[in-house]
Coordinates of C-alpha atoms in Angstrom, one line a residue:
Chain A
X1 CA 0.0 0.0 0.0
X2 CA 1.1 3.7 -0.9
X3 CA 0.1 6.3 1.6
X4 CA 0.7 9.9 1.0
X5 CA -0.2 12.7 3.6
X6 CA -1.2 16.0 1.9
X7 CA 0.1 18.4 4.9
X8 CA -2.0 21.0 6.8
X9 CA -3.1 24.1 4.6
X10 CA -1.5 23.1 1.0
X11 CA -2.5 22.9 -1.7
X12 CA -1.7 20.2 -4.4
X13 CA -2.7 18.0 -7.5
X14 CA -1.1 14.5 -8.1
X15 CA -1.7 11.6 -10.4
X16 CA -3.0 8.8 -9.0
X17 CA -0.7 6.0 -11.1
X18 CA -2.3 2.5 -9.7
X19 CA -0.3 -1.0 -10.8
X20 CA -2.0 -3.4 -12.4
X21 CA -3.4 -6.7 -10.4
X22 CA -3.8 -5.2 -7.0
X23 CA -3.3 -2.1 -5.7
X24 CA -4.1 0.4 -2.8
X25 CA -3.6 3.6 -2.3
X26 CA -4.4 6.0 1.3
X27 CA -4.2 9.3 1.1
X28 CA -4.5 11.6 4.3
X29 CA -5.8 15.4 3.9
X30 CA -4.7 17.0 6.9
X31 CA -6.8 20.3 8.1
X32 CA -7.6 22.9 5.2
X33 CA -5.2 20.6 2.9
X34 CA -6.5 21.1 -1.0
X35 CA -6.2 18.2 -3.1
X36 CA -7.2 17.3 -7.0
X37 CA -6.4 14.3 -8.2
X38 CA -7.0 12.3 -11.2
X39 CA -6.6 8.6 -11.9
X40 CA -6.6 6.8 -15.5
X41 CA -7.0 3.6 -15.7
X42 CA -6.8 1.8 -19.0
X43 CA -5.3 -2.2 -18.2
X44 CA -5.2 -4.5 -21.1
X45 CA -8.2 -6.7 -21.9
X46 CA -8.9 -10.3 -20.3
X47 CA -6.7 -9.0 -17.2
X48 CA -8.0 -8.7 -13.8
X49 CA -8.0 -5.7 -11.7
X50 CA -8.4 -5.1 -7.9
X51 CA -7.7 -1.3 -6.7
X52 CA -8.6 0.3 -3.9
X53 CA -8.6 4.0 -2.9
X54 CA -8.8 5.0 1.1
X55 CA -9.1 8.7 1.7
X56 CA -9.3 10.5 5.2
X57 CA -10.2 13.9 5.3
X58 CA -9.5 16.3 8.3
X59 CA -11.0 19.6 9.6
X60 CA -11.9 22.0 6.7
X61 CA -10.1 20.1 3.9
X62 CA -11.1 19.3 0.3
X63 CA -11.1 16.7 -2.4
X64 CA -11.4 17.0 -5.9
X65 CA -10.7 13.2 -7.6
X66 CA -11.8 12.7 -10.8
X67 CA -11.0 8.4 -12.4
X68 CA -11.1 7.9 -16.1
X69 CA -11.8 4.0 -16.9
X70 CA -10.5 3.3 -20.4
X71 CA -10.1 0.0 -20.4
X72 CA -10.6 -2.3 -17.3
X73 CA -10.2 -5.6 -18.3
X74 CA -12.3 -7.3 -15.4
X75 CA -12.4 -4.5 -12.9
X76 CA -12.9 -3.9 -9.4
X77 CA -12.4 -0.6 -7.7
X78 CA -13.2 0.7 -4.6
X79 CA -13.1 4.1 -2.9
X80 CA -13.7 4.5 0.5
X81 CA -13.4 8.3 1.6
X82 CA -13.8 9.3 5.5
X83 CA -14.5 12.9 6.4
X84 CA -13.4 12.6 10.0
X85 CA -12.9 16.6 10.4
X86 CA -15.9 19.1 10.3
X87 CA -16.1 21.1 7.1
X88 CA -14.2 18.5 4.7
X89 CA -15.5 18.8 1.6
X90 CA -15.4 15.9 -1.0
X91 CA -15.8 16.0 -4.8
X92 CA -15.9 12.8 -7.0
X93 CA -16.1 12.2 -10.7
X94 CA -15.9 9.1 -12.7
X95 CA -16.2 8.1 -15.9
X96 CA -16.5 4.3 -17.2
X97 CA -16.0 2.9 -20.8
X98 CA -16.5 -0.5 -21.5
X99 CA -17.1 -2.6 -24.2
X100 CA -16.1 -6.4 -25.3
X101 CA -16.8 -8.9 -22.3
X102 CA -15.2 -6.3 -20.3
X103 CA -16.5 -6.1 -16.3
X104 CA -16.3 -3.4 -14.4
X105 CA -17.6 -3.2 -10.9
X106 CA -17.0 0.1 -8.9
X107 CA -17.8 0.4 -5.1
X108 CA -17.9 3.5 -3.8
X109 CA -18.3 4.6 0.1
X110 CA -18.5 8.0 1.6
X111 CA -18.7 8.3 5.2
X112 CA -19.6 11.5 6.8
X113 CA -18.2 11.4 10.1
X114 CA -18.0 14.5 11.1
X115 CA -20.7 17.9 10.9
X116 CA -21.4 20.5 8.1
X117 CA -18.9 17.9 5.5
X118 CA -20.6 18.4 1.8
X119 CA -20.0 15.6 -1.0
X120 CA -21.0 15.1 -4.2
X121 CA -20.6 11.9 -6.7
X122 CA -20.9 12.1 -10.6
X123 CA -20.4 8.7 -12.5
X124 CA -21.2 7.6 -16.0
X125 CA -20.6 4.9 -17.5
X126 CA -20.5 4.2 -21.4
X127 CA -21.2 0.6 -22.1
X128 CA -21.1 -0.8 -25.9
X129 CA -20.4 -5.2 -26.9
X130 CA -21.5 -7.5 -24.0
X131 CA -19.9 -5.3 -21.2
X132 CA -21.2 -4.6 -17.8
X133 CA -20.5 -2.1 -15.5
X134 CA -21.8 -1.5 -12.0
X135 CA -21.4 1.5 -9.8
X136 CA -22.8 1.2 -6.1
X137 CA -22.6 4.4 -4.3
X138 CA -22.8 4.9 -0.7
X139 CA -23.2 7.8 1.6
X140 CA -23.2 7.0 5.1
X141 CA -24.5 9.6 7.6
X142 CA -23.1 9.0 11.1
X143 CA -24.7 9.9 14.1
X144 CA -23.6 13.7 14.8
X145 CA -22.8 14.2 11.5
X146 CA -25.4 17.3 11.4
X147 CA -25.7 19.8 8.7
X148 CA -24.5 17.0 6.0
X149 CA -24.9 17.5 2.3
X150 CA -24.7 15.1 -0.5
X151 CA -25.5 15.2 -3.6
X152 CA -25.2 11.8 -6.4
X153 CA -25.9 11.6 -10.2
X154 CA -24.5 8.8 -12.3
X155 CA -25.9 8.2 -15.9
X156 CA -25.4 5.5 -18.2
X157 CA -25.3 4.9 -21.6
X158 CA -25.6 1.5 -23.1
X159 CA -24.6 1.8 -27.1
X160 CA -25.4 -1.7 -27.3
X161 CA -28.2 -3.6 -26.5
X162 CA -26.2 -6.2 -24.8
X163 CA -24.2 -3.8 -22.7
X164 CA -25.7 -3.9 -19.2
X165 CA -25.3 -1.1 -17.1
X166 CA -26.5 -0.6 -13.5
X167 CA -26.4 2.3 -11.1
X168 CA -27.0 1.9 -7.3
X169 CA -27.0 5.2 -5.3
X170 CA -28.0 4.2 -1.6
X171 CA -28.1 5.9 1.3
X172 CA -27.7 5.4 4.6
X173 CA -28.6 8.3 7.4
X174 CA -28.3 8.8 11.2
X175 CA -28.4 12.2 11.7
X176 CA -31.5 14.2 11.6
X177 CA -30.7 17.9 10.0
X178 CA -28.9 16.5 6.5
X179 CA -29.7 17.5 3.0
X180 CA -29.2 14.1 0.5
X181 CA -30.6 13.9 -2.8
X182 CA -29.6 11.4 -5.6
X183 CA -30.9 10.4 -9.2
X184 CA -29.8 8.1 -11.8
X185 CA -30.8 7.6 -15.5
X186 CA -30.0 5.1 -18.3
X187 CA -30.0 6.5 -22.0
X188 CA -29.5 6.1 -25.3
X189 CA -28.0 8.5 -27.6
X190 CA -30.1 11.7 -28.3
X191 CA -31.3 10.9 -32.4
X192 CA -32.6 14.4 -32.4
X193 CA -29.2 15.7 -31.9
X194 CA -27.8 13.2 -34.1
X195 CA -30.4 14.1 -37.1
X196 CA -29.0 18.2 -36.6
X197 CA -25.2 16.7 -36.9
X198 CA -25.9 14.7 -39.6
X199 CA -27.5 17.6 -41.5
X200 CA -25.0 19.8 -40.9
X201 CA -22.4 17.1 -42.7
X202 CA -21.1 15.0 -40.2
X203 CA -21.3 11.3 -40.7
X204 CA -23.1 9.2 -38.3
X205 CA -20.5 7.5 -36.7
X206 CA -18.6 10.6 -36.4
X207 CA -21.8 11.7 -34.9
X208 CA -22.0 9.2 -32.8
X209 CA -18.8 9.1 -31.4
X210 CA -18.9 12.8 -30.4
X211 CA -22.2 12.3 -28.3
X212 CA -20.6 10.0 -26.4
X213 CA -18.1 12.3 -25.6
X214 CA -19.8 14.9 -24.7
X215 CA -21.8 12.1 -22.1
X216 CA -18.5 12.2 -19.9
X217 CA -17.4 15.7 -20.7
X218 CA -19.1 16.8 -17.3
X219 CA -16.5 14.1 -15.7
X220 CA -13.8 15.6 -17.8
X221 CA -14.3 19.2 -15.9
X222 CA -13.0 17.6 -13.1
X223 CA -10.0 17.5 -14.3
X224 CA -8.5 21.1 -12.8
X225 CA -5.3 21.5 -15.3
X226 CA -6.1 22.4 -18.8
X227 CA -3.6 19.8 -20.3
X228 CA -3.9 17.2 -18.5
X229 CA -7.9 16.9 -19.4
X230 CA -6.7 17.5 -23.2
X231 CA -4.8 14.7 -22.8
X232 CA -7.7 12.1 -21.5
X233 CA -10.2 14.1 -23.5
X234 CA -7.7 12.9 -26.5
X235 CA -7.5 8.9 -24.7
X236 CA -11.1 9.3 -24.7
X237 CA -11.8 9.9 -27.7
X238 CA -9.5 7.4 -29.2
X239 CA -10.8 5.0 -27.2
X240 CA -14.0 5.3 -28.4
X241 CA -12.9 5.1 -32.2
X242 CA -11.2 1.8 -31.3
X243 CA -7.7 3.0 -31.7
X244 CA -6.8 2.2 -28.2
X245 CA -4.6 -0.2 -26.8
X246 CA -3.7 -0.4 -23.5
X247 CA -1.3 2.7 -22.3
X248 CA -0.5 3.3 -26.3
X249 CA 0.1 6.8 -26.8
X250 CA -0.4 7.9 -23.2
X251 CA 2.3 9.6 -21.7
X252 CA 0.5 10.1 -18.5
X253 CA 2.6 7.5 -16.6
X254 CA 5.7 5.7 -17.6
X255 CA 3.8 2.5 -19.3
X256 CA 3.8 0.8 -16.2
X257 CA 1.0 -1.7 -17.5
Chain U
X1 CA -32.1 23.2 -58.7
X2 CA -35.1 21.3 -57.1
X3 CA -37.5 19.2 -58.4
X4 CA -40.0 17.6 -56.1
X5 CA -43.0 15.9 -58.1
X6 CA -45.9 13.8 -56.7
X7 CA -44.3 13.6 -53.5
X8 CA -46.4 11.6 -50.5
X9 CA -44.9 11.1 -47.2
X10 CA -45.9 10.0 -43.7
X11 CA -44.9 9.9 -40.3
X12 CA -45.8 7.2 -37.6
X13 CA -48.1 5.9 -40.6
X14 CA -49.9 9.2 -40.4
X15 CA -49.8 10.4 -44.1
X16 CA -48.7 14.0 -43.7
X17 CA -47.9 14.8 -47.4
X18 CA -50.4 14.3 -50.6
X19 CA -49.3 14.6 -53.4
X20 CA -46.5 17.9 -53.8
X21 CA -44.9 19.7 -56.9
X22 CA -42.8 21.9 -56.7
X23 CA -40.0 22.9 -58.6
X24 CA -37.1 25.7 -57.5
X25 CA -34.8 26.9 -59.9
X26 CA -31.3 28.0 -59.4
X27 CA -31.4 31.9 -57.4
X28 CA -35.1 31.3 -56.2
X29 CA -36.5 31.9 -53.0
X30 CA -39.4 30.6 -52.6
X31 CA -41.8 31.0 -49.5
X32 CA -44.4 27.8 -48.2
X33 CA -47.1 29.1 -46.2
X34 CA -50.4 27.1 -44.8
X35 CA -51.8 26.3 -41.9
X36 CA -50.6 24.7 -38.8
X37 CA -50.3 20.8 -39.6
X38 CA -50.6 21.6 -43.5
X39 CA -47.3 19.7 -43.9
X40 CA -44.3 22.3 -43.9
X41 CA -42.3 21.2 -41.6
X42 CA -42.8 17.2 -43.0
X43 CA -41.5 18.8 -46.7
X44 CA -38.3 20.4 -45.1
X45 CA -37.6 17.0 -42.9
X46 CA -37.8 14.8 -45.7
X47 CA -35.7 17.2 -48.1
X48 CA -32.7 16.8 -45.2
X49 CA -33.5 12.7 -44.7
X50 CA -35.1 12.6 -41.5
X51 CA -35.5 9.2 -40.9
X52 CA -39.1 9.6 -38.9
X53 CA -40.1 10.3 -42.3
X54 CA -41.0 7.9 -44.6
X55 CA -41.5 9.0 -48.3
X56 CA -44.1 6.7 -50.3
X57 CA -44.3 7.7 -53.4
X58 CA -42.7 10.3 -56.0
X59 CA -39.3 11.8 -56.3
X60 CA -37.1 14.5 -55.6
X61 CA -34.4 15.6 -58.2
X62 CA -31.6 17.7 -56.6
X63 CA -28.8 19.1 -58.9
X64 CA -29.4 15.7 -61.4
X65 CA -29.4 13.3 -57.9
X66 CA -31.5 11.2 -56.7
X67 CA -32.0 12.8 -53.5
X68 CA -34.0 10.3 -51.6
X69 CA -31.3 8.1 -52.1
X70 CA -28.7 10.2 -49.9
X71 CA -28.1 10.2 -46.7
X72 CA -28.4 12.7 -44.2
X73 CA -24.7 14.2 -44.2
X74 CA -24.4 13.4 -47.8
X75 CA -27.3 15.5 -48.3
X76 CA -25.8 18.4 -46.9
X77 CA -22.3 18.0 -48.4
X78 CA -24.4 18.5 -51.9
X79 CA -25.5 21.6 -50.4
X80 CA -28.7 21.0 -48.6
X81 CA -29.0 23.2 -45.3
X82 CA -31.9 23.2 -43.1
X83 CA -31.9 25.8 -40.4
X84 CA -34.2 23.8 -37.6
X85 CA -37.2 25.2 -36.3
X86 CA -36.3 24.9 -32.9
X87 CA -32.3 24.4 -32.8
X88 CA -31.2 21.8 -30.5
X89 CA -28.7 21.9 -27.7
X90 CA -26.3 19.4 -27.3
X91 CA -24.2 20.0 -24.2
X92 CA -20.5 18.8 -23.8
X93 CA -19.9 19.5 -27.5
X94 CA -18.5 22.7 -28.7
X95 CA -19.5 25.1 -31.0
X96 CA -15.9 25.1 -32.2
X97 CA -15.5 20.7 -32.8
X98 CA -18.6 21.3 -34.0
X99 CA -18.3 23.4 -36.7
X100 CA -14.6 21.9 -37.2
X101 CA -16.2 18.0 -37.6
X102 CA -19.0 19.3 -40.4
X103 CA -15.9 21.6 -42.4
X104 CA -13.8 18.5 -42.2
X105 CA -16.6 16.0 -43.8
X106 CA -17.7 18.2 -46.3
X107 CA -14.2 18.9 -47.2
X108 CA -13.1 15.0 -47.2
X109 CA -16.5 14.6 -48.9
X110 CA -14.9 17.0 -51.8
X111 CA -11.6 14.9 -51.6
X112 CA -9.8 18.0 -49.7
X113 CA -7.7 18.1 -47.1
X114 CA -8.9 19.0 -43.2
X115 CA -8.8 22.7 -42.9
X116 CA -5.7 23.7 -40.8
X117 CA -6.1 25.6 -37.1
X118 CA -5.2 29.0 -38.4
X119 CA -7.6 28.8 -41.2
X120 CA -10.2 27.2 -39.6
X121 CA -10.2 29.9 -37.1
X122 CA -10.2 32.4 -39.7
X123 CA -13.2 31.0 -41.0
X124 CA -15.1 31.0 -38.0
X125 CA -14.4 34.5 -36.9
X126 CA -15.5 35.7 -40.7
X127 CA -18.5 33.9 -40.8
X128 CA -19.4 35.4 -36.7
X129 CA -19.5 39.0 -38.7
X130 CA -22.7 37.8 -40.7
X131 CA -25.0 37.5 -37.8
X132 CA -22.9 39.4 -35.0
X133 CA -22.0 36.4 -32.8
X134 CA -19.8 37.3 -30.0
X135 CA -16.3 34.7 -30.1
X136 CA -17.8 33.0 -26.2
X137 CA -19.9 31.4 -28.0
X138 CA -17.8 29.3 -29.9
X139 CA -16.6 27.5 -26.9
X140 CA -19.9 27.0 -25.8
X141 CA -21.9 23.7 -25.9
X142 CA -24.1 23.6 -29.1
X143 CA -26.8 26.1 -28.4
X144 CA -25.9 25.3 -25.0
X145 CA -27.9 28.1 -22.9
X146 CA -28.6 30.4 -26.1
X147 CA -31.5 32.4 -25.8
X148 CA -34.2 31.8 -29.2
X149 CA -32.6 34.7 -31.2
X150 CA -29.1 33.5 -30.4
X151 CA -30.5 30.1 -31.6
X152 CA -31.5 31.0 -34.8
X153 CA -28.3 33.6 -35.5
X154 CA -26.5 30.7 -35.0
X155 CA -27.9 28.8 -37.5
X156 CA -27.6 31.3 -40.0
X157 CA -23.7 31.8 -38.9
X158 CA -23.3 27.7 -39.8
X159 CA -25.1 28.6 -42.8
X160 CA -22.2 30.9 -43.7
X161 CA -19.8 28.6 -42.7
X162 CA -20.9 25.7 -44.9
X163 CA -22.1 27.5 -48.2
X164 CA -24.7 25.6 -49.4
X165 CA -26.5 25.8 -52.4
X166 CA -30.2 25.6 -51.2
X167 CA -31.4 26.7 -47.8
X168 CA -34.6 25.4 -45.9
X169 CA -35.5 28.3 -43.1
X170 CA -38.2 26.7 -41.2
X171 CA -40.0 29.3 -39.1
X172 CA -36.5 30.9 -38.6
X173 CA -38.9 33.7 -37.6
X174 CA -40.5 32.1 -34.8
X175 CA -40.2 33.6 -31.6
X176 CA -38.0 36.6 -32.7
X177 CA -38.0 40.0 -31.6
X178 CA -38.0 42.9 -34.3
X179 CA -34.1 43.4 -33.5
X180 CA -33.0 39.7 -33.8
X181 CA -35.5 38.9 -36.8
X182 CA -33.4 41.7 -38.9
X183 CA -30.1 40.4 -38.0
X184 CA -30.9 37.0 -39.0
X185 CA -32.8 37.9 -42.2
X186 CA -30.0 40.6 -43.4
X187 CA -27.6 37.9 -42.4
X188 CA -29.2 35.3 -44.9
X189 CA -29.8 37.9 -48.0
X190 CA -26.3 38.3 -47.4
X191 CA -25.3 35.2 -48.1
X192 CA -27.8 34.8 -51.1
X193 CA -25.9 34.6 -54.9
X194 CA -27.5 34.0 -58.0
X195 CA -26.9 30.4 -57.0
X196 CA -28.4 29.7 -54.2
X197 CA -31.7 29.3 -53.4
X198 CA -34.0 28.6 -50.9
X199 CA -37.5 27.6 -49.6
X200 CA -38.4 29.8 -46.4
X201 CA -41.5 28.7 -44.0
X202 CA -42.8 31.7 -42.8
X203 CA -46.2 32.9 -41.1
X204 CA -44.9 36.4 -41.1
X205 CA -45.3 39.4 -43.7
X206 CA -42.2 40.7 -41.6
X207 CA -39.9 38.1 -43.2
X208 CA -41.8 38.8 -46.7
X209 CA -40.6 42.2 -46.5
X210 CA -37.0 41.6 -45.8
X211 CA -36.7 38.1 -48.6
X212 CA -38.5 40.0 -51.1
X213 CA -39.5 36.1 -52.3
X214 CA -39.9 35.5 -55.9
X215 CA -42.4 32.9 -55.4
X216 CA -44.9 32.1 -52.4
X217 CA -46.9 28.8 -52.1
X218 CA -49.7 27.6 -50.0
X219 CA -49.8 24.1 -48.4
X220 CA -53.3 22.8 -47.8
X221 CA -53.8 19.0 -46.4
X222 CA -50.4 18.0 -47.4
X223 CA -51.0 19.4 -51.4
X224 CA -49.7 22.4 -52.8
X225 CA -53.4 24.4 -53.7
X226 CA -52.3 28.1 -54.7
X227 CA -49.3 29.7 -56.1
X228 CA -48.1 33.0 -56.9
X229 CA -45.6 36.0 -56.4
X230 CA -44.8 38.0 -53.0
X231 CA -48.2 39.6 -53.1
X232 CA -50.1 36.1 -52.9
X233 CA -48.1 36.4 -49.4
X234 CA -49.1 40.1 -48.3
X235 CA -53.0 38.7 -49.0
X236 CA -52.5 35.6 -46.7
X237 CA -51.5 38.0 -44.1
X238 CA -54.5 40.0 -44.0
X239 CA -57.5 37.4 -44.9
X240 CA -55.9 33.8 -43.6
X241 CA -56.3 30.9 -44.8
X242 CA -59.9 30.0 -44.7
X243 CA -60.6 31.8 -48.3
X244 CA -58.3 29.3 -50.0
X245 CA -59.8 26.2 -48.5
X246 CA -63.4 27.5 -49.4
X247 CA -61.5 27.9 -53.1
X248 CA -59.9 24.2 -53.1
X249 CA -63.4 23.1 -51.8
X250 CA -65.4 25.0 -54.3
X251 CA -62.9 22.9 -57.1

């Protein structure tokens, strides 16, 4: 396991770089510490995939993660963040592609410990081929964890009618003045947008593809540095044509997979 | 140009159309009036390939093609250009990849090269001067929070961007204030040549006046029942419909 402390009133962003197989990584935000991070994860097909994220977030400190899912292979990933401190704030963004007889199972946990702590989840998940992808989130109110808000969207798209896609916000309160709301939809691509592409000259698949990038684009604004979010914006969108393979042309890490 | 001729057309198995003629020549504009649910907004979907629409019988000649054999995007590469009643958002893509995507495909279409980033740029901020649209907006979603006139200049600035040869404006009107229906209408007799033409859906002798139409056309129960020049128009205005059906009834 990797642990990194983000000390008491900095401010930082770091690339979350997990290895393939298993893999954990804790991160400690000490009080008023600032972090955004961003994790890519794109393993090569018909490999299997265990990685776990543990965050613990002090007094007044905050959390921007945003995790890109290129490729997964047969994927499990959990995220268990723990706002022990009052006032922690905690943003997360996610974005899954999938396609083949990939898996991809993500488990995520939010645990308001302490009072006044605000979080917010956004996942979607683009599923083509037989995939299937599964996001469970969970916010869990502890007692005394007053004045909590929490907020959870995730929206799938499933390109193919194979592709199974399932979204499970839950949530679990004991505390009696919070503020939680959550909603999740399955779609298909909008063929009223697509018919005002296609008259304007762009070919269907073309189209198509550029729909489903602008599904995750709300993901992508997570990413806080300009280049960086060009970068997966560019993964993304080569994944999508099928030019992918896995780390081929990203220079985000040193081809550790 | 255009040659449409005995052309029927449904949607959800609802026939809509009954029968049209109607032929534009190159430099035209011609306006299509009617009542609501006459079936002027069916004629402009099935001219751009919407495929809710299902065409039964007759043809439509564009330019010496068969156009009902053409896709969509092909449609518009050959210089079809519909600007949309009510212009669609689509958040998450940019004005900008937009505008850059349908260049690119009619350009590759042509068997040219993708425009480069300085000229493409170039183009964009040319094309902006024909209906005043601030730069912002290119980095904006598609119609992504434009207010209705912003909507419809928009359409008319892809119109300049793409050149085509025959314009659909399908109640480009709609919902316009005085200000924002000049702009637009200025915007598109600037574009006009003695080249292009167009077919314009109006309900408004305001748009008359500014398109100066060479044609107008009334659509009754999916059948083209009265023709004649701008002043066939200016008479629709002030008496309706109603004395045209009592004409198509009367035989």
């Amino acid at each position: 396991m990797d642990s990194y402390v983000i000390p008491a009133g900095t401010e930082t962003s770091k690339f979350l770089q997990f290895s393939p197989g298993s893999d954990h990584i804790h991160l400690v935000l000490e009080a008023n510490a600032r972090l955004s991070a961003t994790a890519l994860l794109n393993m090569a097909p018909g490999t299997t995939h265990d990685i776990t994220l543990t965050v613990e977030q002090h007094e007044g400190s905050s959390l921007n993660l945003a995790t890109f899912t290129l490729r997964g292979g047969e994927y499990k990933g959990k995220i268990h963040i723990r706002l022990v401190g009052k006032g922690a704030e905690v943003s997360l963004a996610g974005a899954v592609i999938a396609d083949g007889k990939e898996r991809v199972e993500k488990n995520i946990l939010i645990e308001h410990a302490a009072e006044g702590c605000t979080s917010d989840m956004l996942y979607k998940q683009i599923l083509t081929g037989e995939s299937r992808g599964l996001i469970e989130g969970k916010v869990l109110v502890q007692p005394g964890a007053q004045k909590t808000v929490s907020h959870q969207t995730f929206g799938n798209l499933c390109i193919s009618p194979e592709a199974q896609a399932l979204s499970r916000p839950m949530l679990e309160i004991y505390a009696d003045d919070v503020k939680c709301n959550h909603g999740a939809t399955v779609g298909k691509l909008d063929e009223a947008a697509l018919l005002y592409m296609r008259q304007r000259g762009i070919p269907e698949t073309e189209a198509r593809l550029l729909l489903q990038h602008a599904f995750v684009s709300d993901v992508l604004q997570h990413v806080p540095n300009e280049e960086l979010r060009e970068k997966i914006s560019h993964l993304i969108e080569h994944r999508f044509r099928g030019e992918l393979n896995a780390c081929q042309g990203c220079s985000l890490c040193d081809n550790k997979a | 140009m255009l040659e449409i001729k005995n052309l029927h057309a449904c949607v959800e198995g609802r026939e809509i159309l009954r029968g049209v003629n109607l032929t534009i020549n190159d430099g035209e504009v011609h306006v299509l009036m009617g009542p609501n649910g006459s079936g002027k907004s069916t004629l402009s979907n099935v001219l751009v390939g919407n495929p809710k629409y299902e065409v039964t019988e007759g043809s439509i000649i564009f330019n010496g093609k068969n156009l009902l054999e053409l896709s969509p995007e092909d449609r518009s590469h050959e210089g079809i250009f519909m600007s949309f009643q009510a212009p669609i958002e689509i958040p998450g893509v940019s004005m900008t990849n937009f505008m850059r995507a349908a260049v690119n495909a009619k350009r590759k279409y042509y068997g040219e090269e993708p425009l480069g980033a300085t000229e493409f740029l170039k183009l964009l901020r040319e094309k902006r001067k024909v209906v005043g649209l601030d730069a912002h907006f290119m980095s904006r979603g598609v119609n992504e929070g434009f207010s209705g006139g912003e909507r419809k200049r928009n359409e008319i600035f892809q119109m300049a961007v793409l050149e085509p040869t025959f314009s659909i404006l399908d109640e480009t009107d709609s919902g316009l204030d005085v200000d924002a229906l000049r702009i637009v209408a200025e915007g598109f007799n600037r574009l006009r040549t003695p080249k292009t033409s167009a077919m314009v859906i109006t309900h408004y002798q305001r748009m008359l006046d500014y398109l100066k139409p060479d044609f107008v056309h009334v659509l009754v129960n999916g059948q083209i029942v009265k023709e004649g020049d701008a002043s066939l128009g200016y008479e629709i205005e002030e008496r309706g419909f109603d004395w045209i059906k009592t004409e198509v009834e009367n035989g």
